[in-house]
mmCIF file of C-alpha atoms in Angstrom:
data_model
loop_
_atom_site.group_PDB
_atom_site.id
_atom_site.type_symbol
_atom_site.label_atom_id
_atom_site.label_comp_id
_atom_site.label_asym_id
_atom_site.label_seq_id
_atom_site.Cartn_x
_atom_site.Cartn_y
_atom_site.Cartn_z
ATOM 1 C CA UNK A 1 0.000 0.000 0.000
ATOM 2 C CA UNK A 2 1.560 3.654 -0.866
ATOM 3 C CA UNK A 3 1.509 6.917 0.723
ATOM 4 C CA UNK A 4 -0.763 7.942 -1.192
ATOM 5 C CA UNK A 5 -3.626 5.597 -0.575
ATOM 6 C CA UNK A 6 -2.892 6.157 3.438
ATOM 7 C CA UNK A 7 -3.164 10.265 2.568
ATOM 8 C CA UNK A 8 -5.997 9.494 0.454
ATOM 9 C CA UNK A 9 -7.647 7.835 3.607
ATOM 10 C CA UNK A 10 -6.724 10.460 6.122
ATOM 11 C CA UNK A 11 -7.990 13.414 4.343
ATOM 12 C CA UNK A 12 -11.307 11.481 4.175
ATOM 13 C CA UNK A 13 -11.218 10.687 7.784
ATOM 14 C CA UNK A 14 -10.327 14.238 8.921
ATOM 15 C CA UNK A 15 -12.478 16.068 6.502
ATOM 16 C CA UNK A 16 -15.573 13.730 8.088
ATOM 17 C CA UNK A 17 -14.051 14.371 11.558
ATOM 18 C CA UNK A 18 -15.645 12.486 14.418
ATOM 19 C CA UNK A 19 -18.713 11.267 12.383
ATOM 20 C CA UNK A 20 -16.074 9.425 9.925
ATOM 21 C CA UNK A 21 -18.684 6.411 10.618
ATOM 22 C CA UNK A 22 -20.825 8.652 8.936
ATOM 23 C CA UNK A 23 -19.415 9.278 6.009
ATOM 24 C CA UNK A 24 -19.147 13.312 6.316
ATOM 25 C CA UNK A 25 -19.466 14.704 2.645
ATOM 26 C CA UNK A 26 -18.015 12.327 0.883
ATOM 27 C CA UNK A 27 -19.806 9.819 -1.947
ATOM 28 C CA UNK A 28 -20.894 7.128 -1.159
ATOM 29 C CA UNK A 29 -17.871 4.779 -2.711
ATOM 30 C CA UNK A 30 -15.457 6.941 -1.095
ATOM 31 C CA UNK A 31 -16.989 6.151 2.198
ATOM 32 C CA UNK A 32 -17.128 2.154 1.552
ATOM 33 C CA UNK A 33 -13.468 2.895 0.162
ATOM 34 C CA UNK A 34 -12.413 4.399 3.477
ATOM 35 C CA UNK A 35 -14.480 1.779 5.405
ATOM 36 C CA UNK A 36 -12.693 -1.089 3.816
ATOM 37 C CA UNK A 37 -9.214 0.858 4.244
ATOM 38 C CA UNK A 38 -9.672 1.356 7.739
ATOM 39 C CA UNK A 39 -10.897 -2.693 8.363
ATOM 40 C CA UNK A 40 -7.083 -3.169 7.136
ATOM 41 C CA UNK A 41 -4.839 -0.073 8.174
ATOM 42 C CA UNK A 42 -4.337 -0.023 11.696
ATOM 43 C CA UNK A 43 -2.200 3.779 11.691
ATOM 44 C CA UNK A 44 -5.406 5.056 10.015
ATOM 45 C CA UNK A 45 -7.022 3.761 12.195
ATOM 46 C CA UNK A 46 -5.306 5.027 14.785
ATOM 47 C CA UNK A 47 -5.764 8.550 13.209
ATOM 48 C CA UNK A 48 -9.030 8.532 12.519
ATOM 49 C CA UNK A 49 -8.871 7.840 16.875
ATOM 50 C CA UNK A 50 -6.964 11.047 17.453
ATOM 51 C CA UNK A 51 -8.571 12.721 15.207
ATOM 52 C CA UNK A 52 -11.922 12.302 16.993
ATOM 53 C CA UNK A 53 -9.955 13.033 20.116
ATOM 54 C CA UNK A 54 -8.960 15.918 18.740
ATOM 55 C CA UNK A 55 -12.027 17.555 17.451
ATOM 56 C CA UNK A 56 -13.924 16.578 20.942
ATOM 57 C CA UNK A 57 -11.072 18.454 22.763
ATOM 58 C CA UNK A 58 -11.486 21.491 20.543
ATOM 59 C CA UNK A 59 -15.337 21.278 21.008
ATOM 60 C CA UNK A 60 -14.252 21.708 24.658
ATOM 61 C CA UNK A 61 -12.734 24.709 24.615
ATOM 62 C CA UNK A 62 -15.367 27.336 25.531
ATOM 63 C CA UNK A 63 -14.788 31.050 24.394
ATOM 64 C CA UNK A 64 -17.666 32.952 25.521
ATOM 65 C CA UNK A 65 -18.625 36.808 24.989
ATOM 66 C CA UNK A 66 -18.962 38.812 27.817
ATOM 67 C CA UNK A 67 -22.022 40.622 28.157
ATOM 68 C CA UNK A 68 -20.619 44.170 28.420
ATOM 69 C CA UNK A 69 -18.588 43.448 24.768
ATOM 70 C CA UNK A 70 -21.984 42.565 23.876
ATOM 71 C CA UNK A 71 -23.421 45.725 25.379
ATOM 72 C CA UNK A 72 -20.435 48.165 24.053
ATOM 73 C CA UNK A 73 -20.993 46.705 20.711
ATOM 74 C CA UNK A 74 -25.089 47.297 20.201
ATOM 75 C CA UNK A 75 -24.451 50.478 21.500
ATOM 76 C CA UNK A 76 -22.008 51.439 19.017
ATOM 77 C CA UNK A 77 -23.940 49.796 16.481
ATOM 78 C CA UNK A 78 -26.513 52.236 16.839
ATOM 79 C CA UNK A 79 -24.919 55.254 17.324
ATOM 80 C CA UNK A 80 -23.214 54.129 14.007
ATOM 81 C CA UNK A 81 -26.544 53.789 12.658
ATOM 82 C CA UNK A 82 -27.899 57.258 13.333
ATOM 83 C CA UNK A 83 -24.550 58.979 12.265
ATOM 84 C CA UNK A 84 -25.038 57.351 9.059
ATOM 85 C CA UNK A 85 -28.983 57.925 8.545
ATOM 86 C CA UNK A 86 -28.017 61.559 9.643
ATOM 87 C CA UNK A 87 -25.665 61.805 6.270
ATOM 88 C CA UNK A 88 -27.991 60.630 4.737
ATOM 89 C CA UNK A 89 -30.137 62.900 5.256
ATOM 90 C CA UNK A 90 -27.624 65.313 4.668
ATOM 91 C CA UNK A 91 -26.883 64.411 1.418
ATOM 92 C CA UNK A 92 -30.240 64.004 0.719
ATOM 93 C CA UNK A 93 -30.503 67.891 1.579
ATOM 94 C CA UNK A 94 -27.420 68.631 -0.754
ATOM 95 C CA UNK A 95 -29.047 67.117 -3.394
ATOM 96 C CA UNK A 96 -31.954 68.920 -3.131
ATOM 97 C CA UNK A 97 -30.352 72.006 -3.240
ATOM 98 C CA UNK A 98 -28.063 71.067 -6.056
ATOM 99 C CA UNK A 99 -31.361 70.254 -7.792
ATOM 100 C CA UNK A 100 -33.049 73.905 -7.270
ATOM 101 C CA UNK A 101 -29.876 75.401 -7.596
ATOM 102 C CA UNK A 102 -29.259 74.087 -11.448
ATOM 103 C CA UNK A 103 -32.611 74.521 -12.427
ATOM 104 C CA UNK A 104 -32.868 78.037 -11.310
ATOM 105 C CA UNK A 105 -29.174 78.924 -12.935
ATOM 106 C CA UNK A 106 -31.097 77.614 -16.160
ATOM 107 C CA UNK A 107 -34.340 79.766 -15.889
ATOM 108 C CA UNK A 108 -32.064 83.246 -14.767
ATOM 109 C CA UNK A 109 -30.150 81.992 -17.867
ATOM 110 C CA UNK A 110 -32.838 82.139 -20.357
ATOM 111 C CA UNK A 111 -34.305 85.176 -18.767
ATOM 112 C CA UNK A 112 -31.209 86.821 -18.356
ATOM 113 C CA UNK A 113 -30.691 86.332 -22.233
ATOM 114 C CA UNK A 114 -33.483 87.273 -23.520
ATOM 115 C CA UNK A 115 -33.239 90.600 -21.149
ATOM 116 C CA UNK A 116 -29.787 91.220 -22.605
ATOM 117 C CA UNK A 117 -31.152 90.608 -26.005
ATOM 118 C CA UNK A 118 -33.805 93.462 -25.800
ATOM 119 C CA UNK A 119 -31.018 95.852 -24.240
ATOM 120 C CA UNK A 120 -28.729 95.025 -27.093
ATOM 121 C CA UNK A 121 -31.927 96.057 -29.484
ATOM 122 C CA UNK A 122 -32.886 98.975 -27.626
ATOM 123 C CA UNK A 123 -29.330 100.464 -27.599
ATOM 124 C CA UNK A 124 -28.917 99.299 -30.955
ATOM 125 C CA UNK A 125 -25.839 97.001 -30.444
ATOM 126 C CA UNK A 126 -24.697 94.467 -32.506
ATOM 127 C CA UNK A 127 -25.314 91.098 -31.325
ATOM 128 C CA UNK A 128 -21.594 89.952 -30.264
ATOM 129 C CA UNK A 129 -21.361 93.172 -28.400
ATOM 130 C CA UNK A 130 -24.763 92.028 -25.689
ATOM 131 C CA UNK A 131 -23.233 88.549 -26.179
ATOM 132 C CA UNK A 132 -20.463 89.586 -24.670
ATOM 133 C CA UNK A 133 -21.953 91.664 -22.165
ATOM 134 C CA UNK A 134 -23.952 88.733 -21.240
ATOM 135 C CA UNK A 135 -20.794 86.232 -20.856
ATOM 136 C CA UNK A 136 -19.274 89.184 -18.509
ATOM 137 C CA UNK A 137 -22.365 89.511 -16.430
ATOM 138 C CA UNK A 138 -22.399 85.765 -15.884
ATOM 139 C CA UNK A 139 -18.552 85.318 -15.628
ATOM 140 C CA UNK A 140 -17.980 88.118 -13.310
ATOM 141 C CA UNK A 141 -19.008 87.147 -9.854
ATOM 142 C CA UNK A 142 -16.990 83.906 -10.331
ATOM 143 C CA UNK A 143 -14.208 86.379 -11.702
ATOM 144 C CA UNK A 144 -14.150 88.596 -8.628
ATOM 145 C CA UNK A 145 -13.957 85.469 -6.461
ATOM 146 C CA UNK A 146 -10.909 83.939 -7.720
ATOM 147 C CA UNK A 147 -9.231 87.536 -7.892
ATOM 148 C CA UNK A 148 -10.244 87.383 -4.056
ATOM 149 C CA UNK A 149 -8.928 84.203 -3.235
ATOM 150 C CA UNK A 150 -5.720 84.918 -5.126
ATOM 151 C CA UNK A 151 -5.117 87.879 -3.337
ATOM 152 C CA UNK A 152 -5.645 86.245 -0.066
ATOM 153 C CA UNK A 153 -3.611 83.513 -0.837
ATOM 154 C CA UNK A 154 -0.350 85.751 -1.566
ATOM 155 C CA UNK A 155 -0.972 87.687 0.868
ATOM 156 C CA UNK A 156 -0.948 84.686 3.149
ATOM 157 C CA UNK A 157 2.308 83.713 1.290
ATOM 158 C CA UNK A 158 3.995 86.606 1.664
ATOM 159 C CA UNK A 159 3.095 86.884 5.814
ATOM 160 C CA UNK A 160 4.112 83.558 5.927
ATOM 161 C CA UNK A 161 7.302 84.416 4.159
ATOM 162 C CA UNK A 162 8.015 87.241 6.251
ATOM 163 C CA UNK A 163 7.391 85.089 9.183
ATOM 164 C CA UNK A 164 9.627 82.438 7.951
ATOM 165 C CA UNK A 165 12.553 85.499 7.275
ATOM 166 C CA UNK A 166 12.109 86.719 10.463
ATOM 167 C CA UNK A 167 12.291 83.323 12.085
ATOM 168 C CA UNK A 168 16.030 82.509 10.197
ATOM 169 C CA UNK A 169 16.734 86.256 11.034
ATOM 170 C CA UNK B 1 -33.619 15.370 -0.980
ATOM 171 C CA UNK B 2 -36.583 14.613 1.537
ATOM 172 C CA UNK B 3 -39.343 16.458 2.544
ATOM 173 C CA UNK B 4 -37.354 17.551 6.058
ATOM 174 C CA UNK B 5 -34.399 18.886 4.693
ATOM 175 C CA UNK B 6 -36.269 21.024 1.889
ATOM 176 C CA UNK B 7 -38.472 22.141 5.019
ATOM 177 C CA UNK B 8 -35.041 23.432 6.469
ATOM 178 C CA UNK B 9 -33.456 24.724 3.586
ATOM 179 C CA UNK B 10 -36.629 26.826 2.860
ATOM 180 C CA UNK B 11 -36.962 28.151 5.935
ATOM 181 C CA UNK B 12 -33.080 28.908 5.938
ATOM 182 C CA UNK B 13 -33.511 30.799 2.653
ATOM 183 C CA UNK B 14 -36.758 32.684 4.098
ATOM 184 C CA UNK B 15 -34.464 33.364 7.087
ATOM 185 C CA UNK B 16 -31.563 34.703 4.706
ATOM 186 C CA UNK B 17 -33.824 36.791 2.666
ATOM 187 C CA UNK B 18 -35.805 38.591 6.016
ATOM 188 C CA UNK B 19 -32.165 39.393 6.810
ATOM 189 C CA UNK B 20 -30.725 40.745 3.506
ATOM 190 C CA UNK B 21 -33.718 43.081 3.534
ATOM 191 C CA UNK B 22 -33.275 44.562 7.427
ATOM 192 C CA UNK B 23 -30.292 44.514 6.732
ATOM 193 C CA UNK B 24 -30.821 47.189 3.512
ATOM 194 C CA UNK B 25 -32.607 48.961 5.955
ATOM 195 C CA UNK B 26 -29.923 49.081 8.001
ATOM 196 C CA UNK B 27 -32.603 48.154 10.951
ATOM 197 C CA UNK B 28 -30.850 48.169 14.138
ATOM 198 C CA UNK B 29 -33.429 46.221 16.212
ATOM 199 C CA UNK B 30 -32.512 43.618 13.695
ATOM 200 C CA UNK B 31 -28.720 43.843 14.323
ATOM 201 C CA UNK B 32 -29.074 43.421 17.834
ATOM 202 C CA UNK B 33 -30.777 40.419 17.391
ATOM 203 C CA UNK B 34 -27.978 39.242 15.426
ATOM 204 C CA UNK B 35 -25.086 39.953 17.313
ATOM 205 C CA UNK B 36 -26.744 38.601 20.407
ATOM 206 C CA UNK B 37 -27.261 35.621 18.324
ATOM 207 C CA UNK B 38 -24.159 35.432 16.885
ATOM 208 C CA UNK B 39 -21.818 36.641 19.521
ATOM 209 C CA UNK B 40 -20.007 33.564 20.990
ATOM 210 C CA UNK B 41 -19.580 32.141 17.533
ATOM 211 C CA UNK B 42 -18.140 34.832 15.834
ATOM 212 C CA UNK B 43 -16.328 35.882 18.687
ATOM 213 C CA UNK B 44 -14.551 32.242 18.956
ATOM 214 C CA UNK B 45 -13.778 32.417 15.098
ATOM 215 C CA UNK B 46 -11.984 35.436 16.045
ATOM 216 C CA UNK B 47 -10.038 34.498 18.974
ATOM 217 C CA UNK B 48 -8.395 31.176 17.250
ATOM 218 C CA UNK B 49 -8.101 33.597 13.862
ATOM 219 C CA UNK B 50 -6.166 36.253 15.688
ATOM 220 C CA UNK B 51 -4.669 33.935 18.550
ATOM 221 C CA UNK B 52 -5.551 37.333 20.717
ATOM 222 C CA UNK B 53 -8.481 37.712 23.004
ATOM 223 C CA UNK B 54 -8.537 41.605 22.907
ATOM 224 C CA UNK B 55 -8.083 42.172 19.595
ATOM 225 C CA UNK B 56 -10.323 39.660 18.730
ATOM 226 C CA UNK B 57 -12.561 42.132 20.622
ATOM 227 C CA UNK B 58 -11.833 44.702 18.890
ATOM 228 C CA UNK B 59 -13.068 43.319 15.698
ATOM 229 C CA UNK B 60 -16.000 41.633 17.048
ATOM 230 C CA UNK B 61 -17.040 45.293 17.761
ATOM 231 C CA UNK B 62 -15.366 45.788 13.845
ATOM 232 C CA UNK B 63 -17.522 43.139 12.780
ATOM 233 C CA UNK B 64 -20.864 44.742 13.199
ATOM 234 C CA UNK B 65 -20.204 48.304 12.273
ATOM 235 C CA UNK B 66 -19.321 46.493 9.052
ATOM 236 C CA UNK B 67 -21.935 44.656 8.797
ATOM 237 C CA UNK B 68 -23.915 47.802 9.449
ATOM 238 C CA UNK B 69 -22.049 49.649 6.801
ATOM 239 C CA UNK B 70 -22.260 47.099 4.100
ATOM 240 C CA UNK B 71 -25.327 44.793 4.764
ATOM 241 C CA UNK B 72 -26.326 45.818 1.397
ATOM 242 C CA UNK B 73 -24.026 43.576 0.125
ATOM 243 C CA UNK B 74 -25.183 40.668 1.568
ATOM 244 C CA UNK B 75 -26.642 38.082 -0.843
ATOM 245 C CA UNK B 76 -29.463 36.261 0.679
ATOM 246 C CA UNK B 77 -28.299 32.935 -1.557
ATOM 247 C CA UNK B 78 -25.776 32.694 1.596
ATOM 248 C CA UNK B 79 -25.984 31.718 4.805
ATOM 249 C CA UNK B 80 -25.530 34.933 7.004
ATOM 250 C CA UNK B 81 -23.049 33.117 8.849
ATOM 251 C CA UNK B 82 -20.813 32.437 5.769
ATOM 252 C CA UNK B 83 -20.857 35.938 5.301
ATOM 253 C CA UNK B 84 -20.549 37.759 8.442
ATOM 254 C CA UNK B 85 -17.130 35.565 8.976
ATOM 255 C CA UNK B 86 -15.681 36.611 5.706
ATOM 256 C CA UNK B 87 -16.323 40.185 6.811
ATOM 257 C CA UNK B 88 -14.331 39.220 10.281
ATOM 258 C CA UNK B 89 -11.748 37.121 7.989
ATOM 259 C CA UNK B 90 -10.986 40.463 5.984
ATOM 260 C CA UNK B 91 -11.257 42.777 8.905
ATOM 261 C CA UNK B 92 -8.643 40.575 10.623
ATOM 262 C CA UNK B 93 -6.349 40.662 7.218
ATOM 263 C CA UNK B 94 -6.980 44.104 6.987
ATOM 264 C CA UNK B 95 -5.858 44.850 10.093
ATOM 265 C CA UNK B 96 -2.755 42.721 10.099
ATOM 266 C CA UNK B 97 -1.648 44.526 6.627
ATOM 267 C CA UNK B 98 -1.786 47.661 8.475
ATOM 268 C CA UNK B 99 1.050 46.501 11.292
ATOM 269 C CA UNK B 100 2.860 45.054 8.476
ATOM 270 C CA UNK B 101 2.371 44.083 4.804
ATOM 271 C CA UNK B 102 1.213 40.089 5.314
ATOM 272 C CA UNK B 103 -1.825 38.009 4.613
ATOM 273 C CA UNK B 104 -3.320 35.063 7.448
ATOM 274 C CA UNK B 105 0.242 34.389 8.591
ATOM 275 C CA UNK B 106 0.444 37.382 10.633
ATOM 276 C CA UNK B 107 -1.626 36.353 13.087
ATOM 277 C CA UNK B 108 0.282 33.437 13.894
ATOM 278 C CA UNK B 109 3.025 34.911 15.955
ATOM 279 C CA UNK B 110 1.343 38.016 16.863
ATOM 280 C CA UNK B 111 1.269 37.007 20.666
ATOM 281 C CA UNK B 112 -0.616 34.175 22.577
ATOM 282 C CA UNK B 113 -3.625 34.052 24.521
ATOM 283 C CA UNK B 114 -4.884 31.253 26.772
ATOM 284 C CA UNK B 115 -7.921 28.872 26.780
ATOM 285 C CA UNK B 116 -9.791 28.544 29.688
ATOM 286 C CA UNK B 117 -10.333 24.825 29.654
ATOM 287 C CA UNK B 118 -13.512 23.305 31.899
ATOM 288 C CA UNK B 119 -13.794 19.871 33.128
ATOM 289 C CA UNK B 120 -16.150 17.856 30.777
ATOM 290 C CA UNK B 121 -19.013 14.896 31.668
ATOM 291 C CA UNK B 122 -19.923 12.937 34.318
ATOM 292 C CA UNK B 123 -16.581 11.151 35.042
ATOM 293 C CA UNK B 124 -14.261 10.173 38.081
ATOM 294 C CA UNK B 125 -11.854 12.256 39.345
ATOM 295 C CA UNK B 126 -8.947 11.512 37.455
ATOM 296 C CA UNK B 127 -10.508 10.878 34.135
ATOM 297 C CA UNK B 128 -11.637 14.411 34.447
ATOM 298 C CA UNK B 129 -7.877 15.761 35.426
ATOM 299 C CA UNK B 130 -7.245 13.840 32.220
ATOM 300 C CA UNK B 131 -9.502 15.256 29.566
ATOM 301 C CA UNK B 132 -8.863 18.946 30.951
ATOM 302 C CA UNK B 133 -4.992 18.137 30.223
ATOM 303 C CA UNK B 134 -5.598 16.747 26.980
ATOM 304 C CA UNK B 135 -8.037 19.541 25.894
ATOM 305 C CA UNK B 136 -5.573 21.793 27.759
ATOM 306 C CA UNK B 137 -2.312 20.490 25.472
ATOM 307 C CA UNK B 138 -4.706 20.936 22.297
ATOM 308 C CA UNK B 139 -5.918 24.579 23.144
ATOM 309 C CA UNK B 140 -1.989 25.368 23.659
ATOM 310 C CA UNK B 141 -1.807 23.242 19.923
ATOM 311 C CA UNK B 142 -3.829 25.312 18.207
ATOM 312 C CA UNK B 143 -1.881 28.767 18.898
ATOM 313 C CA UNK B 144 1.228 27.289 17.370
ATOM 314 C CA UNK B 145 -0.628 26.010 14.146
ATOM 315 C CA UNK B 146 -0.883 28.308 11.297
ATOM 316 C CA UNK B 147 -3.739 30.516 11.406
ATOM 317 C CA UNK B 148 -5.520 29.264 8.127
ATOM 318 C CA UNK B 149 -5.319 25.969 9.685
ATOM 319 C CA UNK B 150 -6.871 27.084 13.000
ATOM 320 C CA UNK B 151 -9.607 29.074 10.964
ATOM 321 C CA UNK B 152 -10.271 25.786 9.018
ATOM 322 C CA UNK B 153 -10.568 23.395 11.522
ATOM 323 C CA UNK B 154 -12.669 26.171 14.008
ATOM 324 C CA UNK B 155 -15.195 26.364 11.000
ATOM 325 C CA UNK B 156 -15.298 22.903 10.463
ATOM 326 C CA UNK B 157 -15.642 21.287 14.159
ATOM 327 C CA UNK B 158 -17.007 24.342 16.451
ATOM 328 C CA UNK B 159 -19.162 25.883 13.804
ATOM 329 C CA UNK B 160 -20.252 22.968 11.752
ATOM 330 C CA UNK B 161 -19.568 24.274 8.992
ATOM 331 C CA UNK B 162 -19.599 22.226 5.165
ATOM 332 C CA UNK B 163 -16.161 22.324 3.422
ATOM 333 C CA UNK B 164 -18.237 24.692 0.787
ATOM 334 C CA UNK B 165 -19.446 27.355 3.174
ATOM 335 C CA UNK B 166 -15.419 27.343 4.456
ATOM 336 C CA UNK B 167 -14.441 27.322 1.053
ATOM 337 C CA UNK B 168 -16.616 30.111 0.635
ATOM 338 C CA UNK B 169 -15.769 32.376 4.047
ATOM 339 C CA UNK B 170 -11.626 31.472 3.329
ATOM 340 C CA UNK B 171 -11.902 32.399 -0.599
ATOM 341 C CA UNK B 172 -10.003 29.337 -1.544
ATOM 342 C CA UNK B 173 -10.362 25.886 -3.133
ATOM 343 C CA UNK B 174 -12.105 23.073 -1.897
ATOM 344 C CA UNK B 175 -9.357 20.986 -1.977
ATOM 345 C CA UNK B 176 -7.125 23.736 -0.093
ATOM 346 C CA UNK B 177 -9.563 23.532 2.754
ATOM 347 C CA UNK B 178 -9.500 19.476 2.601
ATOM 348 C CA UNK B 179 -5.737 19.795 2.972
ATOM 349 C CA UNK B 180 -5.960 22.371 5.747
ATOM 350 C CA UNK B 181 -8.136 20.352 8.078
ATOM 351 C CA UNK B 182 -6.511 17.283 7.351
ATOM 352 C CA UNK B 183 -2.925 19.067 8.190
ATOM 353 C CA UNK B 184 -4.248 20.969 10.713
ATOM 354 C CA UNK B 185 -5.504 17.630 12.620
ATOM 355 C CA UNK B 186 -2.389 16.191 11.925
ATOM 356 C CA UNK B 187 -0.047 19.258 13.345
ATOM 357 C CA UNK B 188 -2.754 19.019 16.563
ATOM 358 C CA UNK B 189 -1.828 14.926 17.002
ATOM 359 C CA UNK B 190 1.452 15.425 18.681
ATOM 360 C CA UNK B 191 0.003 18.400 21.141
ATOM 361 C CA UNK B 192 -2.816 15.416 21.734
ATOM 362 C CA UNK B 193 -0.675 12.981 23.103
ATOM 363 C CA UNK B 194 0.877 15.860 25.850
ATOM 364 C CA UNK B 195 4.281 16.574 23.654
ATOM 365 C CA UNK B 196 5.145 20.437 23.921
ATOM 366 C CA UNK B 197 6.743 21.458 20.655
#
């Protein structure tokens, strides 16, 4: 008999564990296989012992949780919960917003437009001129902004640069 | 299949489904159902995964908020079970790649904890002494065995799991978890018959 047939056997065995007698998941001819191995192998045999030894030792082993874990962990749980039905809401809100927020851009647009349009007529400008009034109008608070937040940020720079020369001073 | 076990499995799969859809909800009257349910098992997975009582409780606790978090994703095909310890599995991976770049094998040698070992059956005196030593020498086994050989043979013998759900919580073969149980039982005979490795 080879190596094999003996590893063959074992993995059977502890795959089944103590209800090898059973079978385990294993077909039907692999069990009879086994069963006729073990009639004639005495170290399986002997495995298959320890092995069931094993496993009932292991089954013996009690790890319990304690009830405060179990306590500390519901709690957080649901705090967990509410922080996250909370952003939820949130974002629900920010949606919203983004929503009202587009669709109004799009109506000022269109009004916006057409109110340029009858200036342009009134004053008798050609059309690129309004057009370009119009592209101002809309461009400029976003203009004024970034000329803000550039100015801030070297002016930050150049406190921070000062600092920094006064420091190695 | 008889009339029994489709009885089971249809009420498992009715079970599965009430708690994929709480779970969407992200109800939390259902979760504490569940982790009172499920707290010494999962807990236990965790202990012989990490080898480390307290950080094992510190993914327990991991565990849930997870499950919170991502209970969408749970496929009511499944067992719960299966899936809530392949959440713990990856949290426990996870969390050994963050102390250093490793997979399962980390946890091996990460430090040892100790089973408390009770007396078992109705049975004289010494016999009793006996068994507590012998469960005693396997407990102190299992710590030195390699951690995806503790996780298999936990799943199989303390949870009762099949080879497929195992196959299905470690992400590998069902051959690989065949070969794990059987070396894993085999590593565990010395520590059986009292030798300390």
């Amino acid at each position: 008999m080879n190596a094999d047939v003996h590893e063959q056997a074992r993995k059977l065995i502890a795959s089944a564990g103590p209800e090898v007698h059973l079978g385990g998941e294993a077909s039907p001819s692999a069990n009879a296989w086994l069963a006729a191995h073990l009639q004639t192998c005495a170290s399986c045999r002997a495995f298959a012992e320890n092995a069931a030894e094993t496993i009932r030792g292991l089954r013996a082993i009690p790890i319990a949780a304690e009830r405060s874990l179990v306590l500390t962990t519901q709690m957080r749980v649901r705090r967990r919960a509410l922080e996250l039905q909370r952003q939820r809401e949130r974002l629900w809100l920010v949606s919203v917003s983004c929503i009202a927020v587009t669709l109004g851009a799009l109506l000022s647009s269109v009004a916006l437009w057409r109110g340029f349009a009858w200036l342009g007529e009134r004053a008798q400008l050609a059309p690129p001129v309004w057009q370009v009034g119009f592209l101002v109008f809309c461009v400029m608070p976003a203009l004024v902004a970034a000329i803000l937040l550039l100015a801030r940020g070297t002016h930050c720079d150049s406190h921070l640069a000062d600092q920094t020369g006064s420091y190695r001073g | 299949m008889n009339a029994t076990a489709l009885y089971f499995e249809g009420s498992m799969t009715q079970e599965s489904t009430e708690i994929a859809r709480g779970l969407r909800r992200r109800d939390p009257d259902l979760l504490d159902r569940l982790i009172e349910q499920y707290q010494h098992r999962l807990l236990r997975y965790l202990v012989y995964l990490t080898g480390r009582r307290e950080l094992a409780e510190d993914l327990f606790q991991e565990t849930w908020i997870r499950v919170l978090e991502r209970g969408h994703q749970f496929n009511d095909k499944y067992t719960f079970s299966t899936w809530l310890f392949a959440v713990a599995r990856n949290l426990a991976i996870d969390h050994m790649r963050r102390k250093q770049p490793a997979s399962l094998d980390g946890l091996l040698n990460g430090g040892e904890t100790s089973f408390d070992v009770p007396a078992t059956g109705r049975a004289s005196a010494f016999d009793v002494t006996l068994q507590r030593e012998q469960n005693e020498h396997i407990a102190a086994g299992m710590l030195h065995l390699p951690a995806e050989y503790r996780e298999a043979l936990v799943l199989r013998f303390q949870e009762g799991m099949s080879l497929a759900e195992i196959a299905s919580v470690a992400s590998v073969p069902l051959g690989t978890v065949k070969s794990r149980i059987y070396r894993g039982l085999s590593a565990l005979e010395p520590w059986l018959k009292g030798a300390s490795l």
